[in-house]
Each structure stands twice: as C-alpha cells, then as structure tokens.
Coordinates of C-alpha atoms in Angstrom, one line a residue:
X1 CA -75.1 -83.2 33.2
X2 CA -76.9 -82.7 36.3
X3 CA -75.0 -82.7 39.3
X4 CA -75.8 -85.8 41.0
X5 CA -74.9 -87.4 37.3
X6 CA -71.3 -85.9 37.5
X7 CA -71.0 -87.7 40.9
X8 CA -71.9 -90.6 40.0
X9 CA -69.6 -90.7 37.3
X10 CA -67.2 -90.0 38.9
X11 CA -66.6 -86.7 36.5
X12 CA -66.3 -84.0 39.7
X13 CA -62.8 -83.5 41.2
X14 CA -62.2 -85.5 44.6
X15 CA -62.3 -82.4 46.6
X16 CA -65.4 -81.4 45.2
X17 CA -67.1 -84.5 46.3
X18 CA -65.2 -84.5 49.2
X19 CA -66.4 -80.7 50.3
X20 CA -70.3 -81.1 49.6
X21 CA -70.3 -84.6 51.2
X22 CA -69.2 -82.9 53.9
X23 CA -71.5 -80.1 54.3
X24 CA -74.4 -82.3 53.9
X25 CA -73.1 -84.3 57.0
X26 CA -72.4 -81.2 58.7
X27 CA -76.2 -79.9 58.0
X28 CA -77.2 -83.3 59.1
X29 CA -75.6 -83.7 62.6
X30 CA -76.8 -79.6 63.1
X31 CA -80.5 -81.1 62.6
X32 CA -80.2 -84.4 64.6
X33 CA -78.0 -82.1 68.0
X34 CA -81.3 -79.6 67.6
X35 CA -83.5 -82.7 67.5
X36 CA -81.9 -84.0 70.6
X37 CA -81.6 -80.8 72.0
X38 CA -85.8 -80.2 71.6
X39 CA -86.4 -83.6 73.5
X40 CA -84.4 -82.8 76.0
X41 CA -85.9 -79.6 76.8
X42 CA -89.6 -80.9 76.4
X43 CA -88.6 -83.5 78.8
X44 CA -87.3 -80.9 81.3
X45 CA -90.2 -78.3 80.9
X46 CA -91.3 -75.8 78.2
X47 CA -90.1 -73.3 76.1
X48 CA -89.9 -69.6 77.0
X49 CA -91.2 -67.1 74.4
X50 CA -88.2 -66.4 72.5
X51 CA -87.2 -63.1 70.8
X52 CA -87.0 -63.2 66.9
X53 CA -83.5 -63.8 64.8
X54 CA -83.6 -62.6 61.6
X55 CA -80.2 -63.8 60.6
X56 CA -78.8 -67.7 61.1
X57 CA -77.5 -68.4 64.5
X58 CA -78.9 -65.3 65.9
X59 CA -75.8 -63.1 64.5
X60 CA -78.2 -59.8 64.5
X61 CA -79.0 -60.9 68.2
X62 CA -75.7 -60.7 69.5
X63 CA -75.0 -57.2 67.5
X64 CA -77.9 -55.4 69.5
X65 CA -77.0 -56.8 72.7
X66 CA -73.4 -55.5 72.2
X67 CA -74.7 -52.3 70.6
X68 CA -77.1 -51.3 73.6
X69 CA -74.1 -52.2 76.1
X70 CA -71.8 -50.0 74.2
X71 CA -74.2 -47.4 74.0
X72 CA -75.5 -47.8 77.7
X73 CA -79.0 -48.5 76.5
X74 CA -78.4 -52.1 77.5
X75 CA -81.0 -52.0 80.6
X76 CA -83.5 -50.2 78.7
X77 CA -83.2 -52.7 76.0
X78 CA -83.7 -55.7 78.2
X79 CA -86.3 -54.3 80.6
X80 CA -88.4 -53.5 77.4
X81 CA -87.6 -56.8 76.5
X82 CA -89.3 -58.6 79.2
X83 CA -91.9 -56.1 79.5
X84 CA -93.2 -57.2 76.3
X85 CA -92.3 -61.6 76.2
X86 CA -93.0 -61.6 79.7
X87 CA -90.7 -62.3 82.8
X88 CA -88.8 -64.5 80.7
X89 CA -87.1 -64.3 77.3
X90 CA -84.7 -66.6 75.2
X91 CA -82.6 -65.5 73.3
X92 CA -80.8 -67.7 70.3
X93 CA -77.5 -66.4 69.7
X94 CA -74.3 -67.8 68.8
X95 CA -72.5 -70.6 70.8
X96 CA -76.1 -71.2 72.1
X97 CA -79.6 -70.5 74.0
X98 CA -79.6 -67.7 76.3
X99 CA -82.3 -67.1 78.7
X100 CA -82.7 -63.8 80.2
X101 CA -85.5 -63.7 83.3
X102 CA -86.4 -61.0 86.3
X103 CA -89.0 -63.0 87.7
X104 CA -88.8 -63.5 91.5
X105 CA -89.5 -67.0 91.6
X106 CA -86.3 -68.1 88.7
X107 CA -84.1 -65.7 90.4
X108 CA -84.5 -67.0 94.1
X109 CA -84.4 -70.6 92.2
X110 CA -80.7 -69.5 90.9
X111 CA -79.5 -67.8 93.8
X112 CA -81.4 -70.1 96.5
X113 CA -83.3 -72.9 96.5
X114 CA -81.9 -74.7 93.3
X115 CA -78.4 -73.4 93.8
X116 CA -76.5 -76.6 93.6
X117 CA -78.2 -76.6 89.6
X118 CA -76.6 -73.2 88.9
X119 CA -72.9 -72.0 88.8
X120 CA -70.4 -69.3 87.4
X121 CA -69.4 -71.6 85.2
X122 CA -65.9 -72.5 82.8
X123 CA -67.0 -69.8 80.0
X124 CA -67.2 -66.6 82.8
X125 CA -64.2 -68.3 84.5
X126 CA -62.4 -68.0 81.0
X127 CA -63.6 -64.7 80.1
X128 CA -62.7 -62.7 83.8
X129 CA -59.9 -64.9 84.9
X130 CA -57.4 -61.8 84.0
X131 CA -59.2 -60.0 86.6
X132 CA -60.8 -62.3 89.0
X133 CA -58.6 -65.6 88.6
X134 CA -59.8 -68.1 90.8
X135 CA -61.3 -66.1 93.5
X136 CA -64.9 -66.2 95.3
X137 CA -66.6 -64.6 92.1
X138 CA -65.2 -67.1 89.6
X139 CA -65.1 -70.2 91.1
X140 CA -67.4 -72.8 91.8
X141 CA -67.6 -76.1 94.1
X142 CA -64.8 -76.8 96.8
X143 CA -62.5 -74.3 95.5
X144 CA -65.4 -71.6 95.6
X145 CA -66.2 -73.0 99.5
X146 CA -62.1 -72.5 100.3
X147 CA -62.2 -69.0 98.8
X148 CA -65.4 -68.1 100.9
X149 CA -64.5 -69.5 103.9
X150 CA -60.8 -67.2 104.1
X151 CA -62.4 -64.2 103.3
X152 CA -66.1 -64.3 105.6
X153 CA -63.9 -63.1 108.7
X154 CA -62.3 -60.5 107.0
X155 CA -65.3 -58.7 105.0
X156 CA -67.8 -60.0 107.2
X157 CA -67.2 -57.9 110.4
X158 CA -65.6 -54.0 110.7
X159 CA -62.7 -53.6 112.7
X160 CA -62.0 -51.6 115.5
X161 CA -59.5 -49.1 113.4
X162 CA -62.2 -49.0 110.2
X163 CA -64.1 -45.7 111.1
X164 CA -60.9 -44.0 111.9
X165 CA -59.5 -45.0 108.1
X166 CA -62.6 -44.3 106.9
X167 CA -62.2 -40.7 108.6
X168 CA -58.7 -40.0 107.2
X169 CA -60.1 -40.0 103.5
X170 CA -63.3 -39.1 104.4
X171 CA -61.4 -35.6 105.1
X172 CA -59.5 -35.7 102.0
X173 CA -62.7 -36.0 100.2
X174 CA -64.1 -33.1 101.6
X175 CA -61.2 -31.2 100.1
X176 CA -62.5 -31.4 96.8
X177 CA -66.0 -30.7 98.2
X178 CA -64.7 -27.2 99.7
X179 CA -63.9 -26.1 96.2
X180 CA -67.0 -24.8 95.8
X181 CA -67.3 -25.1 92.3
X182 CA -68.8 -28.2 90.2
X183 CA -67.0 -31.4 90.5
X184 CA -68.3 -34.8 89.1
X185 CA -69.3 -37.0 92.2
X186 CA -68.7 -40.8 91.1
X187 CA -65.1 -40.0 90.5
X188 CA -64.2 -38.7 93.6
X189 CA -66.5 -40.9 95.8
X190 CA -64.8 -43.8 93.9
X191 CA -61.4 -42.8 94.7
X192 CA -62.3 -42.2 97.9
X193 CA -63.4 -46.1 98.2
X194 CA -60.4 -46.9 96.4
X195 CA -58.2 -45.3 99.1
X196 CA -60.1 -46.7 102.3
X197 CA -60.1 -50.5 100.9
X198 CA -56.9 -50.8 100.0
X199 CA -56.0 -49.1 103.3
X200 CA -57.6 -51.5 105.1
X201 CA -57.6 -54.5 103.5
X202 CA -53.8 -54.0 101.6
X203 CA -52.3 -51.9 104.3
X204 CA -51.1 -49.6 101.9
X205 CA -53.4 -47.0 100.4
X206 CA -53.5 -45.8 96.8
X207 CA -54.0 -41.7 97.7
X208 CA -55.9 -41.9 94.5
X209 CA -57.6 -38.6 96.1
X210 CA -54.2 -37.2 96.5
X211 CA -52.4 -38.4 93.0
X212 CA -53.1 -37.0 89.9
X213 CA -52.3 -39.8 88.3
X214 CA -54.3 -42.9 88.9
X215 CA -52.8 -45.7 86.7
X216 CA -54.3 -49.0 88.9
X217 CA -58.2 -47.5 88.9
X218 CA -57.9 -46.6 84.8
X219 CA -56.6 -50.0 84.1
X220 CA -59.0 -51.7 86.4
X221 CA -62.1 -49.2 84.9
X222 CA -60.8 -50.5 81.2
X223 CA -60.7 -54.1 81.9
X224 CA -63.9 -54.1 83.7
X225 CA -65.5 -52.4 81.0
X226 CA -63.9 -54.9 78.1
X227 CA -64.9 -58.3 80.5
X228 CA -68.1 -57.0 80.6
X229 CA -68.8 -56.7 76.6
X230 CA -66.6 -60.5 76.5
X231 CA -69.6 -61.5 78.8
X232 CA -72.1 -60.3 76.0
X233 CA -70.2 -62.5 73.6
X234 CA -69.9 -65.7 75.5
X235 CA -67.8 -67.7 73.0
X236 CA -66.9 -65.3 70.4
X237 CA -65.2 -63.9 73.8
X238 CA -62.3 -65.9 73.0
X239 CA -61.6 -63.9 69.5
X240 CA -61.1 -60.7 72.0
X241 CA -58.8 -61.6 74.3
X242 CA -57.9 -58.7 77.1
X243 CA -54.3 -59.6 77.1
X244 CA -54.5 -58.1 73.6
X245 CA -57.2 -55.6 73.6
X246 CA -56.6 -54.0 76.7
X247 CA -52.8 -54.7 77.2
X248 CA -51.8 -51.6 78.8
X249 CA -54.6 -52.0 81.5
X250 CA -53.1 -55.7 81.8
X251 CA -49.5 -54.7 82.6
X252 CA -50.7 -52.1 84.8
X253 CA -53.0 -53.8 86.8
X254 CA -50.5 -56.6 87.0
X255 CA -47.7 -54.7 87.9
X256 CA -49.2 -52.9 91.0
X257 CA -50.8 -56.0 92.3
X258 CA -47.2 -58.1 92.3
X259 CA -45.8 -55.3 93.2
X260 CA -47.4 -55.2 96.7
X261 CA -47.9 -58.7 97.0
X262 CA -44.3 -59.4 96.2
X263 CA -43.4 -56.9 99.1
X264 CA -45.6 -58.9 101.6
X265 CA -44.3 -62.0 100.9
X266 CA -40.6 -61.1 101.7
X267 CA -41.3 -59.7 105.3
X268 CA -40.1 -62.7 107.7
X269 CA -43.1 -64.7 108.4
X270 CA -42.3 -64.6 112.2
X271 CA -42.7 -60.5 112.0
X272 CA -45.9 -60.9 110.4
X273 CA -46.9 -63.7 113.1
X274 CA -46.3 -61.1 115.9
X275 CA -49.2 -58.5 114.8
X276 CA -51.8 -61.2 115.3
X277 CA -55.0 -59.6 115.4
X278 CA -53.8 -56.5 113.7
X279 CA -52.8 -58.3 110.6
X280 CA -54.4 -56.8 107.3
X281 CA -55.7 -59.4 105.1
X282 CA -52.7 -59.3 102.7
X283 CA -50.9 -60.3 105.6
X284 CA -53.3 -63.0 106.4
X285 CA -53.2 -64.7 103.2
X286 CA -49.4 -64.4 103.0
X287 CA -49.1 -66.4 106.1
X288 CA -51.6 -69.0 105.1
X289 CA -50.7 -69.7 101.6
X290 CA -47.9 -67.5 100.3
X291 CA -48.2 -67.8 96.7
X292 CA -48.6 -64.6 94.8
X293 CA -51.7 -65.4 92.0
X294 CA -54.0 -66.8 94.8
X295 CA -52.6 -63.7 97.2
X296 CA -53.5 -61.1 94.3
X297 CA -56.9 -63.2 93.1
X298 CA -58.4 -63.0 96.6
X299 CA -57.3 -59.1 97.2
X300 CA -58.8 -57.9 93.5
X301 CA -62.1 -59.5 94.4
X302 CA -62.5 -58.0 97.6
X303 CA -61.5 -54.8 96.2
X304 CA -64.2 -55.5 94.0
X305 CA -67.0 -56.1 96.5
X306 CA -66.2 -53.5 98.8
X307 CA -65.0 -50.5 96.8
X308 CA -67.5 -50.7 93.5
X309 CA -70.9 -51.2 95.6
X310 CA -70.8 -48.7 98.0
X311 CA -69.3 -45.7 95.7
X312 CA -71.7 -46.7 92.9
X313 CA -74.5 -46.3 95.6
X314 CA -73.2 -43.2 97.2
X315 CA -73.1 -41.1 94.1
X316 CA -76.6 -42.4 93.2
X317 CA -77.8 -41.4 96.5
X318 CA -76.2 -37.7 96.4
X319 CA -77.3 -37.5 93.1
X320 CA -80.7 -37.7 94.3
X321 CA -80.2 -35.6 97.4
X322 CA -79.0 -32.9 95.1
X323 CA -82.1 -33.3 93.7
X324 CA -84.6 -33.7 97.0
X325 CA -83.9 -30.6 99.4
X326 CA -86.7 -31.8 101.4
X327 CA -85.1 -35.9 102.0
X328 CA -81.7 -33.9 103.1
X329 CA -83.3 -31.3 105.4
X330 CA -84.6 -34.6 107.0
X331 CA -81.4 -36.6 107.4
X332 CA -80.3 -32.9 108.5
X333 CA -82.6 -32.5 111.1
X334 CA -81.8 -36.3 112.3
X335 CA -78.0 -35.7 112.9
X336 CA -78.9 -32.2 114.1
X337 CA -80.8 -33.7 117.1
X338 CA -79.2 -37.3 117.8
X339 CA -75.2 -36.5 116.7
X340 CA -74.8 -33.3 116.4
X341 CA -73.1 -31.6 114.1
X342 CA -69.6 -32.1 115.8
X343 CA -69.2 -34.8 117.1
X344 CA -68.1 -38.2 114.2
X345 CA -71.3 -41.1 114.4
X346 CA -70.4 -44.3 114.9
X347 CA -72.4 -47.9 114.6
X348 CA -74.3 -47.2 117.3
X349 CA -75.3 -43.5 117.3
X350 CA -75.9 -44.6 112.7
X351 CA -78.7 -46.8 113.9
X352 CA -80.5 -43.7 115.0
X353 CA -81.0 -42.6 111.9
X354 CA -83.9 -43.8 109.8
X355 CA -84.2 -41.4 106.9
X356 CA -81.0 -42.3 106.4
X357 CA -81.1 -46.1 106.5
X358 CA -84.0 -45.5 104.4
X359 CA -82.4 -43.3 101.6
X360 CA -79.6 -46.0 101.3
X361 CA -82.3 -48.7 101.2
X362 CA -84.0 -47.2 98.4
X363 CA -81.2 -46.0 96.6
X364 CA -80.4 -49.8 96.9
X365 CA -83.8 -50.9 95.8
X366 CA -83.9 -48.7 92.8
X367 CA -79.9 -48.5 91.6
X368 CA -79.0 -52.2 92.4
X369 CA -75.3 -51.9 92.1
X370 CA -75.0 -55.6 90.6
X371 CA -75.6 -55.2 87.1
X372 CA -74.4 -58.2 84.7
X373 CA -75.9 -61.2 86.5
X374 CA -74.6 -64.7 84.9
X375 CA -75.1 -68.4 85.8
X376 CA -74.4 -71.8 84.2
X377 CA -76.5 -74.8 84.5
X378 CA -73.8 -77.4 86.2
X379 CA -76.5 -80.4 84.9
X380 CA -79.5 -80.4 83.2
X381 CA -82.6 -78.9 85.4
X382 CA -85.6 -76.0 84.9
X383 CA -86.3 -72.7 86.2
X384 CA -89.6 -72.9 88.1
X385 CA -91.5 -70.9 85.9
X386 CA -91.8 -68.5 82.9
X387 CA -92.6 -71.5 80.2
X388 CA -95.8 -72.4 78.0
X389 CA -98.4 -70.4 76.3
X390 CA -99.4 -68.7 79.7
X391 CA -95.6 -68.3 81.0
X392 CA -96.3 -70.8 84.0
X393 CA -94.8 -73.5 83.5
X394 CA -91.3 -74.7 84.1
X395 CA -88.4 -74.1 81.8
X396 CA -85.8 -76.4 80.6
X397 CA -82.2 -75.1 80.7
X398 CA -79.9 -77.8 79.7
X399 CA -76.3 -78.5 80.9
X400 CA -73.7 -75.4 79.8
X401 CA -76.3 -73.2 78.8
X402 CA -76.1 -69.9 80.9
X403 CA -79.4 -67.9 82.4
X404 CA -78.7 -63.9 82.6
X405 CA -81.1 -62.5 86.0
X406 CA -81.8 -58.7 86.5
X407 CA -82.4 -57.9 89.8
X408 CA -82.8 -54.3 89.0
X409 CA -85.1 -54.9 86.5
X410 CA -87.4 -57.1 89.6
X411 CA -87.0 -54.4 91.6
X412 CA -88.8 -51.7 89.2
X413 CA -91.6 -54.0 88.5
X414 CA -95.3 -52.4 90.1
X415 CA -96.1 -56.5 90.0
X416 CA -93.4 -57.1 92.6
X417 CA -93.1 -54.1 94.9
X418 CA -96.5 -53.8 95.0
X419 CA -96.8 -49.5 94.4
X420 CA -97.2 -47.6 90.9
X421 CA -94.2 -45.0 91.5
X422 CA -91.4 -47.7 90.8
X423 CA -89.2 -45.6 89.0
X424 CA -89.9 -43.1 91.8
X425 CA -86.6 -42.8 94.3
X426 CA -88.6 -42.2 97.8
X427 CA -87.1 -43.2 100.9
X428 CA -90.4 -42.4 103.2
X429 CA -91.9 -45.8 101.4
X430 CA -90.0 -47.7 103.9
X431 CA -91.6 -46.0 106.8
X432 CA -94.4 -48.3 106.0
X433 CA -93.0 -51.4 103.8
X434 CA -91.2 -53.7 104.4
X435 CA -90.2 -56.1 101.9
X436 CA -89.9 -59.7 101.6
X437 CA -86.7 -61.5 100.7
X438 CA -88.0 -61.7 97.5
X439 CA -89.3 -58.3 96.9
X440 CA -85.6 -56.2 97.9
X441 CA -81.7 -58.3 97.3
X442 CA -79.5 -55.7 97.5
X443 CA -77.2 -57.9 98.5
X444 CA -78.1 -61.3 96.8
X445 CA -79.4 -64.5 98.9
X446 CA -78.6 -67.9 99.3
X447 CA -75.2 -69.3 99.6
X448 CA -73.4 -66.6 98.0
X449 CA -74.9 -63.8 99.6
X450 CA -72.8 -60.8 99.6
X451 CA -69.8 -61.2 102.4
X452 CA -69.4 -57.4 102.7
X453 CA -72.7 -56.3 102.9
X454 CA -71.9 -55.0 106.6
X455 CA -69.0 -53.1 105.6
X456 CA -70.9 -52.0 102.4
X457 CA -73.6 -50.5 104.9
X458 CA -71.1 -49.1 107.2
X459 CA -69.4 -47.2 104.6
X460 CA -72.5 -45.9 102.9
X461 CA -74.2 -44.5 105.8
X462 CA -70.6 -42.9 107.8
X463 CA -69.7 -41.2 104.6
X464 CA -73.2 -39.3 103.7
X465 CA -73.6 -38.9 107.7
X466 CA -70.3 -37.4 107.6
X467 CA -71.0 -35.1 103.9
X468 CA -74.6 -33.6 106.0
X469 CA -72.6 -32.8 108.7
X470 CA -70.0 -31.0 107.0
X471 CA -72.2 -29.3 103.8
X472 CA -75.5 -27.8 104.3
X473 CA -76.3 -28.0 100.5
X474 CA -75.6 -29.9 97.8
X475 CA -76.4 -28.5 94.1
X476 CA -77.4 -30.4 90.8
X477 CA -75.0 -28.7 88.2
X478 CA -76.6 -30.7 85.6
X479 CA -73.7 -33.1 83.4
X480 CA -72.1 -30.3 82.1
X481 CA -72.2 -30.1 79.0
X482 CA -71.9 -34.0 78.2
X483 CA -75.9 -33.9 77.6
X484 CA -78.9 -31.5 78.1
X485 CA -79.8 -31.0 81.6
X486 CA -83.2 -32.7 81.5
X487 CA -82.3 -35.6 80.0
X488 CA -82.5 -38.7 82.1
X489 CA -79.6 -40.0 84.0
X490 CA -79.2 -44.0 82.2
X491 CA -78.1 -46.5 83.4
X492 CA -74.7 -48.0 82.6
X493 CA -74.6 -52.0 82.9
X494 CA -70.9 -53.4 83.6
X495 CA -70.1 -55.8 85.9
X496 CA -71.7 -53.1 88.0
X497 CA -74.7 -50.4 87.2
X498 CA -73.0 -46.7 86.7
X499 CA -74.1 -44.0 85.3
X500 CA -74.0 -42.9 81.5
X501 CA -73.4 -39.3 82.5
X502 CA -71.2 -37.5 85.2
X503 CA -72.9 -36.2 88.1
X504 CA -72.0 -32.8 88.5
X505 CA -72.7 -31.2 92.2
X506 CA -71.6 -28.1 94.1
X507 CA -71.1 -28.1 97.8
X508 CA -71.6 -25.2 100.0
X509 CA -69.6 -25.8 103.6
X510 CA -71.7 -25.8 106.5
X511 CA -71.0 -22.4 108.5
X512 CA -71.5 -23.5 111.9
X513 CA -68.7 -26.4 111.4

C-alpha cells in the first residue's frame, strides 16, 4: 500500500506519523526562514559572489577553513580566495552566512564610518571570554566605552621609567644574542616583551628570559591558538569548549593571573593611595574597582595589545634584516652618525632615524600583526560595496551574521598600494609614499583604533636601535632543519599573524662596544 495510503488508514505506528510529519514541517520552516532571509537581503543590497558548497550547510566549507588554519595555509587560502571572487566572498557554512572582504571601502565602513552597524558581538564574546572576559576586545556598547576609557591613559602615553625597563631586559636579551650560535628569534623577542609588559604594567615581571620554565606564556600560546580555530567554527565553537580542550593552559593561566591579582588586592588601599603617580596599572584598577575578574580581564588584554604586536613585528623585521645587509648598514650608518654607538636613544634622538621608522612601517605594512579580523552586524545594514554582477554595489549583511576583514590581505594588493612589488619588503618606498588612511592601518581606525600604538612604536624602534648598536651582523641560519632553506616563510593566522617556521639568526657582537 503506498505510503500516503497507510497514513490515511491509519495503518503506520503513531511515531511514525508523528516523525515524518515533523520533518516535513521542519523542511518547510528551513524554506520559508531562507525565503525571508533572501528579501531581506535584496532589500538591503545584493549578493556577493559566493564560494561553492558541495555538501548541505556548507559542512566541506567549514573543513577547509579549519584545515588551512591548522595547517597555516589559512592566508594563502583566503587571499587566493578573493583574488579570484573578487574583493568580496561569501561563504555558506554552518550556523550561517559568512562574508569575508579586503576591500578598502567595507573595511573602513566596519572600522569607521558605519561603526555603530558593526560589533564583536555575543558569539566572539562566548568563544574568547576564558581569555579576554569582558575587556576592551570583547565587549561592545557602554561597557566597551568604560573599558576604553580606564585603560587610554595607561597604554596611551610612555612613562617616564619605560625606557629604563625596557633597558633592563633589553640586556637580558642580548645574552642570548652573545651566544653566537643560532637561536630562534620570535621566541626570545617574545619573552623579552613578555618580561617588559608585565613589568610595567603588573609590577612584577615574569623573567621569562631568565626561567627555563615558562608555564603563563605556554598556556597563553595554547589557548590563543585553540580560540582562534573556535573562531573558525562560530557555533560548532560551543562543542569545543577550552575549559575542556585546553584545561591545563586554563588552570595555568588562571592560576598566575589570581595569583597576582589576589596579592594586589590585599595591600591596604591607603599604601597604594600614597604612590599616586607611580602606581602601575594593576594598582590603578585595584583602587578603582577591586574585584579580581574585571582586575585580571583588563590586565590579559593589555598584555595582549602591547606584548604580541610589537614582538611579532620585531622578529619579522630582523628576519628581513638578516636577509638585507644593505637596509642594516643604513640604519647602521644612521645611529653611527646621530647616536652613536654608546650612548642609549631615546624619543627624541629615535625620531632621527628614518630608515628605521621606515623598516618598522613596512614591516607593518606587509606583516600586519592583526590577523583574525571579526565583526557582527548589531542590526540589519550593508557593506558599501562588493555586490552585483560587477561587484559594485552594496551588500546586505543581516542582523547576527559576522563579516571577517583582512587587512593584510588590503595591504598586498598592487590595486591599493598603487606599486607592482607588493610582496616586496622595501623600506626606501616610504622615502617617497605616503599612504592614505586607507592605503596603510597598522593600527586599525575609527573608534577602536589601537590604544597602544605609541608604546607599540616605542618598543619596536628602542629595541632594534638598541640590537644595531650592540651586533654588527645578524645571520639567516635558515629554520633549521624544520623545512628546506628556500622555502618561503608562511604566514601563521591566530588571533595574531606568526610565522609557520622558526627564525633562526646568528649574532656577531659589535667590537667597538
């Protein structure tokens, strides 16, 4: 009897009837939310040119996008992407519409000019909140403006005493320089940022350039790493919780943040009230709100911002000094005749020299140090452009649904910088060029522009003063071992760009120091 027959009478089992009639309602409301969903964009804008799913809900979608981040192809994968769909690709994967974009114009809409449209969002709150909590990266709205707000006079200005820190494990670097023999760059440069941010922001230093064992920086590396794959999966994120995956690098990084936290919040208040002026920011925030998970949210994001920017972009940039003799005899000859050898720069006597400023710019411009860029439409709006059959026209991005921005990508694109050599790292470019806002953002625009950007600066340009004037050479060793020697460096894409292989470089002490 055919099956609508053995419905009818009544000759199927309850559950049966039950189970199907529910599958077709199910298939149904699917159709009519897409339906709704397809007005609601045409009456927003168009459609961008989408990338193909072969499988239903764009399962094989998500698998390459987690493969090529697990296998640091990721910003190959995506810049090949938009190379071919145009400056603006979405992607259908599960839990959703994705749009992924490095055009100028929908990136300075997100970060600028439509701001108020555009947030970080419940789902990126959800997925970092072990790491970030509610701090200035995860937040949005009045508690975002609060979290701001307590932290611009800290990060926006250097202090009297920060060149001094700086110095004291600026020296303890350059004991693992005077080896003489290959040591991998990022690791070192990153302790050594490690050390001077928690020195002068927690009051305490970690000695990670000291210590063998480095505990807080393995478990922040780890959960970094896992937050950034969650990101991938938006909300199949919640099937991999970090508590769970990752709960050694929970404890840990738990434990030495209460830790010191804990410890600040039981020195008398009055005590802390007499340094005034000399009070670290963990001190600050213990006076003005003494509770330990906004204490520890505020100090782990400005850990973030100032440590993982500059010592990503100070290995890049020795990495490619290693591999330009002719950019550091330059900077060499700059310090040689304005400094001196002997004598520590400063902020003023830095500003003296260009090739360096312009080595850092560049390195900047072609390593952007921001790598997984995420926003959430807050209502329903459109990017300004990247839609229709000639990728003009305005793109609909309904409430929820999140728009991924490469900056890096933008800043490799002939189109936007306006010379061929984009993948070219040349600091004498900027002898003549100077960029528009929307050309070069190392540090972002707009509202949340980048609160530490003059530290960030400071620190870049002291500590490779300080390496020229100490080392007369520095040597490419190649990644020993971990790939052949002439295969390219890639890029890694975490919450930050890094690097796929270890730099390996020798350095040779200058004699007349």
């Amino acid at each position: 009897m055919p099956l609508l027959g053995r419905i009818v009478n009544n000759s199927l089992p309850d559950y049966v009837i039950f189970f199907g009639l529910a599958v077709v309602l199910a298939v149904v409301a699917v159709l009519l939310q897409g339906r709704k969903r397809a007005q609601q964009l045409n009456a927003l804008g168009s459609k961008a040119a989408a990338y193909p799913a072969k499988l239903p809900f764009g399962v094989d979608v998500l698998y390459k996008l987690v493969r090529h981040m697990l296998q640091d192809t990721f910003f190959d994968f995506t810049r090949e992407l938009l190379d071919n769909a145009g400056r603006t690709v979405e992607l259908n994967v599960p839990g959703g519409r994705l749009l992924f974009t490095d055009n100028v114009d929908n990136i300075k809409a997100i970060q600028f000019t439509q701001f108020g449209d555009f947030g970080k969002g419940e789902r990126t709150h959800r997925i970092w909140k072990n790491i970030l909590g509610d701090s200035v990266f995860s937040t949005d709205g009045p508690l975002w403006v609060k979290n701001k707000d307590e932290l611009r006079p800290h990060l926006a200005k250097s202090r009297s005493n920060d060149l001094e820190i700086t110095e004291k494990h600026t020296q303890r670097l350059f004991d693992h320089f005077r080896q003489a023999k290959p040591l991998e760059v990022y690791d070192v440069i990153d302790r050594h940022q490690l050390d001077i941010v928690t020195d002068i922001f927690y009051g305490e230093s970690t000695n990670s350039l000291v210590d063998n064992e480095q505990p807080f920086r393995d478990a922040m590396d780890t959960m970094l790493r896992l937050a950034s794959v969650r990101t991938i999966l938006g909300p199949l994120a919640s099937l991999f919780p970090d508590w769970i995956f990752a709960r050694k690098a929970y404890r840990e990084l738990n434990a030495y943040m209460n830790t010191r936290v804990d410890r600040t919040l039981a020195l008398p208040r009055e005590d802390l009230l007499k340094k005034e002026q000399k009070m670290n920011l963990m001190e600050t925030l213990a006076v003005k709100q003494p509770d330990r998970k906004y204490i520890k949210d505020q100090l782990i994001a400005v850990l973030l911002a100032s440590k993982d920017p500059v010592a990503i972009t100070i290995s890049w940039l020795i990495y490619e000094l290693s591999r330009r003799r002719d950019v550091f005899e330059k900077i060499e000859r700059e310090i040689q005749e304005t400094i001196g050898f002997k004598n520590h720069p400063d902020g003023e006597t830095l500003k003296n020299l260009p090739t360096l400023k312009n080595a850092v710019k560049e390195t900047l411009r072609l390593y952007h140090p921001l790598g997984l860029n995420i926003r959430e439409a807050k209502a329903d709006t459109c990017l300004p452009t990247g839609g229709g059959t000639d990728g003009q026209q305005p793109i609909g991005v309904l409430k929820g649904e999140q728009v991924a921005y490469a900056v890096m990508s933008s800043q490799r694109r002939e189109a936007v910088m306006g010379f061929a050599d984009v993948d070219t790292w040349d600091p004498s470019r900027w002898e003549s060029w100077t960029p528009t806002s929307s050309q070069y953002l190392p540090f972002n625009i707009g509202p949340r522009i980048c609160l530490g950007r003059v530290f960030g600066h400071l620190q870049m340009e002291y500590t490779v003063a300080r390496m020229v004037q100490e080392f007369e050479r520095i040597e490419w060793c190649g990644y020993a071992g971990a790939a052949p020697d002439d295969e390219p460096m890639r890029i890694k894409i975490e919450l930050n760009t890094k690097f796929d292989k270890p730099i390996m470089c020798k350095f040779t002490q200058r004699s007349t120091v």
